[in-house]
Short mmCIF file of C-alpha atoms and ligand atoms in Angstrom, two decimals:
data_model
loop_
_atom_site.label_atom_id
_atom_site.label_comp_id
_atom_site.label_asym_id
_atom_site.label_seq_id
_atom_site.Cartn_x
_atom_site.Cartn_y
_atom_site.Cartn_z
CA MET O 1 118.57 133.71 131.94
CA VAL O 2 114.78 133.12 132.06
CA LYS O 3 113.90 129.48 131.42
CA ARG O 4 111.83 128.96 128.28
CA LYS O 5 108.33 127.52 128.80
CA ARG O 6 107.96 124.01 127.45
CA LEU O 7 104.89 123.20 125.36
CA LEU O 8 104.08 119.58 124.60
CA ILE O 9 101.90 119.15 121.51
CA LEU O 10 100.28 115.76 121.05
CA GLY O 11 100.27 115.54 117.29
CA GLY O 12 99.49 113.38 114.30
CA THR O 13 97.37 115.93 112.42
CA GLY O 14 98.02 118.77 109.99
CA GLU O 15 96.80 121.21 112.61
CA ALA O 16 99.35 119.93 115.12
CA ALA O 17 102.19 120.44 112.64
CA ASP O 18 100.95 123.93 111.81
CA LEU O 19 100.58 124.79 115.49
CA ALA O 20 104.10 123.48 116.26
CA ALA O 21 105.61 125.59 113.50
CA LYS O 22 103.81 128.74 114.67
CA ALA O 23 104.26 128.20 118.42
CA GLY O 24 107.96 127.62 117.79
CA THR O 25 108.32 131.22 116.62
CA ILE O 26 106.99 132.65 119.92
CA SER O 27 109.86 133.90 122.00
CA GLY O 28 110.31 132.11 125.29
CA VAL O 29 108.56 128.93 124.11
CA GLU O 30 110.13 125.56 123.43
CA VAL O 31 107.92 123.16 121.49
CA ILE O 32 108.04 119.39 121.68
CA THR O 33 105.74 117.46 119.36
CA SER O 34 104.83 113.89 120.24
CA LEU O 35 103.75 111.43 117.54
CA ALA O 36 102.43 107.92 118.04
CA GLY O 37 104.69 106.72 115.21
CA ARG O 38 102.00 104.96 113.20
CA THR O 39 103.23 106.15 109.80
CA ARG O 40 106.59 106.09 108.07
CA GLN O 41 106.25 109.84 107.73
CA ALA O 42 106.47 110.12 111.51
CA ALA O 43 109.84 108.43 111.46
CA ILE O 44 111.28 111.03 109.11
CA SER O 45 109.54 114.02 110.67
CA SER O 46 111.89 116.94 111.11
CA THR O 47 109.83 118.53 113.91
CA PRO O 48 111.72 118.48 117.19
CA GLY O 49 110.00 115.93 119.30
CA ARG O 50 109.52 112.37 120.33
CA ILE O 51 107.89 109.30 118.78
CA GLY O 52 105.97 106.42 120.33
CA GLY O 53 103.51 105.78 123.15
CA PHE O 54 104.22 107.01 126.65
CA GLY O 55 102.95 103.88 128.39
CA GLY O 56 99.46 104.91 129.45
CA VAL O 57 98.51 107.61 131.94
CA ALA O 58 101.35 106.71 134.31
CA GLY O 59 103.95 106.93 131.56
CA LEU O 60 102.64 110.26 130.32
CA ARG O 61 102.54 111.65 133.87
CA GLU O 62 106.17 110.64 134.33
CA TYR O 63 107.11 112.23 131.01
CA LEU O 64 105.38 115.52 131.88
CA GLN O 65 107.22 115.69 135.19
CA GLU O 66 110.64 114.58 133.95
CA GLN O 67 110.55 116.93 130.97
CA GLU O 68 109.18 119.80 133.08
CA ILE O 69 106.34 120.47 130.65
CA ASP O 70 104.52 123.76 131.34
CA TYR O 71 101.60 123.46 128.88
CA LEU O 72 99.99 120.65 126.93
CA ILE O 73 98.01 121.05 123.73
CA ASP O 74 96.25 117.91 122.58
CA ALA O 75 96.03 118.36 118.81
CA THR O 76 95.46 114.69 118.03
CA HIS O 77 92.86 113.42 115.58
CA PRO O 78 89.18 113.62 116.67
CA PHE O 79 89.10 109.78 116.68
CA ALA O 80 92.21 109.39 118.86
CA ALA O 81 90.16 109.14 122.06
CA GLN O 82 92.55 107.01 124.08
CA ILE O 83 95.47 109.44 124.05
CA SER O 84 93.13 112.39 124.67
CA GLY O 85 91.69 110.66 127.74
CA ASN O 86 95.19 109.82 128.98
CA ALA O 87 96.33 113.40 128.40
CA ALA O 88 93.39 114.78 130.36
CA GLN O 89 94.10 112.55 133.32
CA ALA O 90 97.88 113.02 133.34
CA ALA O 91 97.75 116.80 132.87
CA ASP O 92 95.16 117.13 135.64
CA ASP O 93 97.29 114.98 137.96
CA CYS O 94 100.33 117.16 137.26
CA ASN O 95 98.33 120.41 137.35
CA ILE O 96 99.44 121.34 133.84
CA PRO O 97 97.17 123.62 131.74
CA ARG O 98 95.77 121.58 128.85
CA LEU O 99 93.91 122.58 125.69
CA MET O 100 92.26 120.39 123.07
CA LEU O 101 92.49 121.51 119.44
CA LEU O 102 89.69 119.71 117.61
CA ARG O 103 88.65 120.64 114.12
CA PRO O 104 84.85 120.98 113.69
CA ALA O 105 82.90 117.91 112.61
CA TRP O 106 81.25 117.88 109.18
CA GLU O 107 77.54 118.71 109.22
CA MET O 108 74.96 117.12 106.95
CA ILE O 109 73.58 119.60 104.39
CA PRO O 110 70.70 119.33 101.87
CA GLY O 111 71.54 116.74 99.22
CA ASP O 112 73.56 114.57 101.61
CA ASN O 113 72.35 111.04 102.23
CA TRP O 114 74.12 110.10 105.46
CA ILE O 115 73.48 107.14 107.68
CA GLU O 116 75.06 108.16 110.97
CA VAL O 117 76.36 105.31 113.12
CA LYS O 118 78.23 105.13 116.40
CA SER O 119 80.93 102.64 115.42
CA ASN O 120 82.54 100.70 112.61
CA GLU O 121 80.72 97.60 113.83
CA ALA O 122 77.43 99.41 113.31
CA ALA O 123 78.59 100.65 109.89
CA ALA O 124 79.34 97.06 108.83
CA ARG O 125 75.81 96.02 109.83
CA VAL O 126 74.10 98.52 107.50
CA LEU O 127 76.30 98.02 104.43
CA PRO O 128 74.72 94.87 102.92
CA SER O 129 71.39 96.70 102.56
CA LEU O 130 73.02 99.70 100.83
CA ALA O 131 75.34 98.55 98.04
CA ARG O 132 77.69 95.81 96.81
CA ARG O 133 80.72 98.00 96.05
CA ILE O 134 81.91 100.12 98.95
CA PHE O 135 84.54 102.84 99.33
CA LEU O 136 85.96 102.27 102.81
CA THR O 137 87.91 105.28 104.10
CA ILE O 138 88.30 104.54 107.77
CA GLY O 139 92.06 103.85 107.92
CA ARG O 140 93.69 100.50 108.59
CA GLN O 141 93.00 100.01 112.30
CA GLU O 142 89.29 99.16 112.00
CA LEU O 143 89.37 97.00 108.85
CA ALA O 144 88.68 93.78 110.75
CA ASN O 145 85.13 94.97 111.45
CA TYR O 146 84.33 94.50 107.76
CA ALA O 147 86.28 91.30 107.07
CA HIS O 148 83.24 89.02 107.40
CA LEU O 149 81.38 90.80 104.57
CA LYS O 150 82.53 88.36 101.91
CA ASN O 151 79.69 89.18 99.49
CA LEU O 152 80.66 92.83 99.20
CA TRP O 153 83.62 94.39 97.39
CA PHE O 154 85.68 97.11 99.10
CA LEU O 155 87.95 99.84 97.81
CA MET O 156 90.01 100.47 100.96
CA ARG O 157 92.04 103.64 101.21
CA MET O 158 94.65 104.12 103.93
CA ILE O 159 98.12 105.61 104.41
CA GLU O 160 99.98 102.49 105.52
CA PRO O 161 99.14 98.86 104.66
CA PRO O 162 97.26 96.80 107.24
CA LEU O 163 99.43 95.10 109.83
CA PRO O 164 100.24 91.45 109.07
CA ASP O 165 97.47 89.08 110.22
CA THR O 166 94.80 91.83 110.16
CA PRO O 167 91.62 90.31 108.69
CA VAL O 168 90.82 92.32 105.56
CA PRO O 169 87.57 92.23 103.55
CA PRO O 170 87.59 91.37 99.83
CA GLY O 171 88.61 94.18 97.49
CA LYS O 172 91.49 96.46 96.66
CA LEU O 173 93.87 98.48 98.86
CA LEU O 174 94.76 102.03 97.88
CA LEU O 175 97.74 103.32 99.85
CA GLU O 176 97.42 107.09 99.63
CA LYS O 177 97.57 110.11 101.87
CA GLY O 178 95.30 113.15 101.38
CA ALA O 179 94.50 115.83 100.60
CA PHE O 180 92.22 114.55 97.83
CA SER O 181 90.60 116.90 95.31
CA LEU O 182 86.92 116.79 94.45
CA GLU O 183 87.81 115.93 90.84
CA SER O 184 89.95 112.94 91.80
CA GLU O 185 87.32 111.67 94.28
CA ARG O 186 84.59 112.02 91.68
CA SER O 187 86.55 110.01 89.13
CA LEU O 188 87.58 107.37 91.69
CA LEU O 189 83.95 106.72 92.61
CA GLY O 190 83.06 106.37 88.92
CA GLU O 191 86.10 104.25 88.00
CA TYR O 192 85.32 101.67 90.71
CA ASP O 193 81.53 101.86 90.32
CA ILE O 194 81.14 102.63 94.01
CA GLY O 195 77.63 102.40 95.50
CA ALA O 196 78.26 103.62 99.07
CA ILE O 197 81.00 105.21 101.16
CA VAL O 198 82.04 104.62 104.76
CA SER O 199 83.79 107.54 106.43
CA LYS O 200 84.68 108.72 109.90
CA ASN O 201 83.44 112.21 110.68
CA SER O 202 86.98 113.53 110.74
CA GLY O 203 86.10 117.06 109.67
CA GLY O 204 88.46 119.38 107.79
CA ASP O 205 88.96 120.06 104.10
CA ALA O 206 91.59 117.47 103.18
CA THR O 207 89.19 114.52 102.92
CA TYR O 208 85.90 116.35 102.39
CA GLY O 209 86.01 115.91 98.58
CA LYS O 210 84.54 112.39 98.79
CA ILE O 211 81.57 113.75 100.77
CA ILE O 212 80.86 116.38 98.11
CA ALA O 213 81.31 113.80 95.33
CA ALA O 214 78.88 111.44 97.10
CA ARG O 215 76.33 114.27 97.35
CA GLU O 216 76.68 115.04 93.63
CA LEU O 217 76.25 111.37 92.71
CA GLY O 218 73.43 110.72 95.21
CA LEU O 219 75.46 108.03 97.01
CA PRO O 220 74.80 107.08 100.62
CA VAL O 221 77.56 107.83 103.13
CA VAL O 222 77.76 105.75 106.29
CA MET O 223 79.22 108.31 108.67
CA VAL O 224 80.90 107.03 111.82
CA GLN O 225 80.32 109.58 114.57
CA ARG O 226 83.13 110.89 116.74
CA PRO O 227 83.98 109.27 120.04
CA LEU O 228 83.41 111.25 123.23
CA MET O 229 86.32 113.46 124.21
CA PRO O 230 87.29 114.32 127.78
CA ASN O 231 86.10 117.49 129.47
CA GLY O 232 88.26 120.55 129.23
CA GLU O 233 88.95 123.65 127.18
CA LYS O 234 88.49 123.09 123.45
CA VAL O 235 89.23 125.24 120.43
CA THR O 236 88.68 124.46 116.77
CA ASP O 237 91.53 126.24 115.01
CA VAL O 238 95.25 126.84 115.27
CA GLU O 239 95.03 130.62 115.69
CA THR O 240 92.77 130.31 118.74
CA ALA O 241 95.12 127.69 120.19
CA LEU O 242 98.00 130.16 119.76
CA SER O 243 95.99 132.87 121.54
CA TRP O 244 95.36 130.45 124.42
CA LEU O 245 99.11 129.83 124.66
CA LYS O 246 100.00 133.53 124.50
CA ASN O 247 97.46 134.31 127.23
CA ARG O 248 99.00 131.64 129.46
CA LEU O 249 102.47 133.12 128.88
CA LEU O 250 101.25 136.49 130.15
CA VAL O 251 100.06 135.06 133.48
P1 NAP E 1 94.57 106.38 120.31
O1 NAP E 1 93.79 105.16 120.02
O2 NAP E 1 93.91 107.52 120.97
O3 NAP E 1 95.88 106.05 121.15
C1 NAP E 1 96.38 104.73 121.33
C2 NAP E 1 97.73 104.85 121.97
O4 NAP E 1 98.70 105.36 121.04
C3 NAP E 1 97.79 105.82 123.12
O5 NAP E 1 97.30 105.24 124.32
C4 NAP E 1 99.26 106.17 123.17
O6 NAP E 1 100.01 105.09 123.72
C5 NAP E 1 99.61 106.22 121.70
N1 NAP E 1 99.50 107.56 121.13
C6 NAP E 1 98.47 108.08 120.40
N2 NAP E 1 98.75 109.31 119.99
C7 NAP E 1 99.98 109.60 120.47
C8 NAP E 1 100.83 110.72 120.37
N3 NAP E 1 100.47 111.82 119.66
N4 NAP E 1 102.03 110.67 120.99
C9 NAP E 1 102.41 109.57 121.68
N5 NAP E 1 101.66 108.47 121.80
C10 NAP E 1 100.46 108.48 121.20
O7 NAP E 1 95.23 106.94 118.95
P2 NAP E 1 95.04 106.44 117.44
O8 NAP E 1 93.63 106.66 117.04
O9 NAP E 1 95.68 105.11 117.30
O10 NAP E 1 95.91 107.53 116.69
C11 NAP E 1 97.32 107.48 116.77
C12 NAP E 1 97.88 108.79 116.22
O11 NAP E 1 97.48 108.92 114.86
C13 NAP E 1 97.40 110.02 116.98
O12 NAP E 1 98.51 110.81 117.24
C14 NAP E 1 96.44 110.70 116.03
O13 NAP E 1 96.51 112.11 116.11
C15 NAP E 1 96.89 110.19 114.66
N6 NAP E 1 95.76 110.00 113.73
C16 NAP E 1 94.72 109.20 114.09
C17 NAP E 1 93.65 109.04 113.22
C18 NAP E 1 92.48 108.19 113.59
O14 NAP E 1 91.54 108.11 112.78
N7 NAP E 1 92.43 107.59 114.75
C19 NAP E 1 93.68 109.70 111.97
C20 NAP E 1 94.77 110.51 111.63
C21 NAP E 1 95.81 110.65 112.53
P3 NAP E 1 100.43 105.06 125.26
O15 NAP E 1 99.18 104.71 126.02
O16 NAP E 1 101.49 104.01 125.31
O17 NAP E 1 100.94 106.42 125.62
#
């Protein structure tokens, strides 16, 4: 019997889940999805796979070898730079073909009032000059960068609550997971009298409603730019990632 080819998908995004479901239907392919395990949803995921860090580049290299992985698709979030760098190094070391699936970044269009910054630290520096009531949609990991801004009020939206002992700025936590409609984002901004938004340039449709709502209301958006990703083949959608995989299977 011919051994099935093993595809490791580094996940944590909607695209990764979609890719896993579709790649799993290709004959001769066995899919393993890896999740960092940051959310409770990960713990109950029904996708065949594994959960938790590998232990840096060395741990990932060991995993790739032990599990006899044939292909690696890094479909992690555009801001998950650490795992993408580790994946690049480990896959190169093991001579395993690797693809990055990265959804396109949002582009500023007429009517947008974006202040583009390189980091959350830089975002925190510009906020006091913009507004007093801020919608902070950067997740829970970077909250501490804003904790010193005691004169501002923050509406902070994230999937899971901040870890204990994380310094949190004054305001209210909203524990919610997208997608968020334009209508609900519009009414949220009005309900909380928001004067500015902080967002990562995550791209995709699921969280774009707040950007449209900000444009409609003339609100500034402090947009945290994406971190640099490693070199290597990149595609922007699931179908092209599947074509890449199918082409590899033909070789
Ligand atoms: P990160 O900073 O790039 O990675 C930190 C560490 O977490 C990695 O070194 C690795 O630990 C572990 N890790 C990350 N992704 C993993 C995966 N898919 N499988 C196994 N281990 C993983 O990542 P992050 O920004 O914390 O994001 C964590 C996960 O959440 C990613 O899978 C990402 O797709 C998802 N996510 C992130 C964001 C975001 O804004 N950053 C948003 C939505 C979803 P070891 O070094 O021990 O291997």
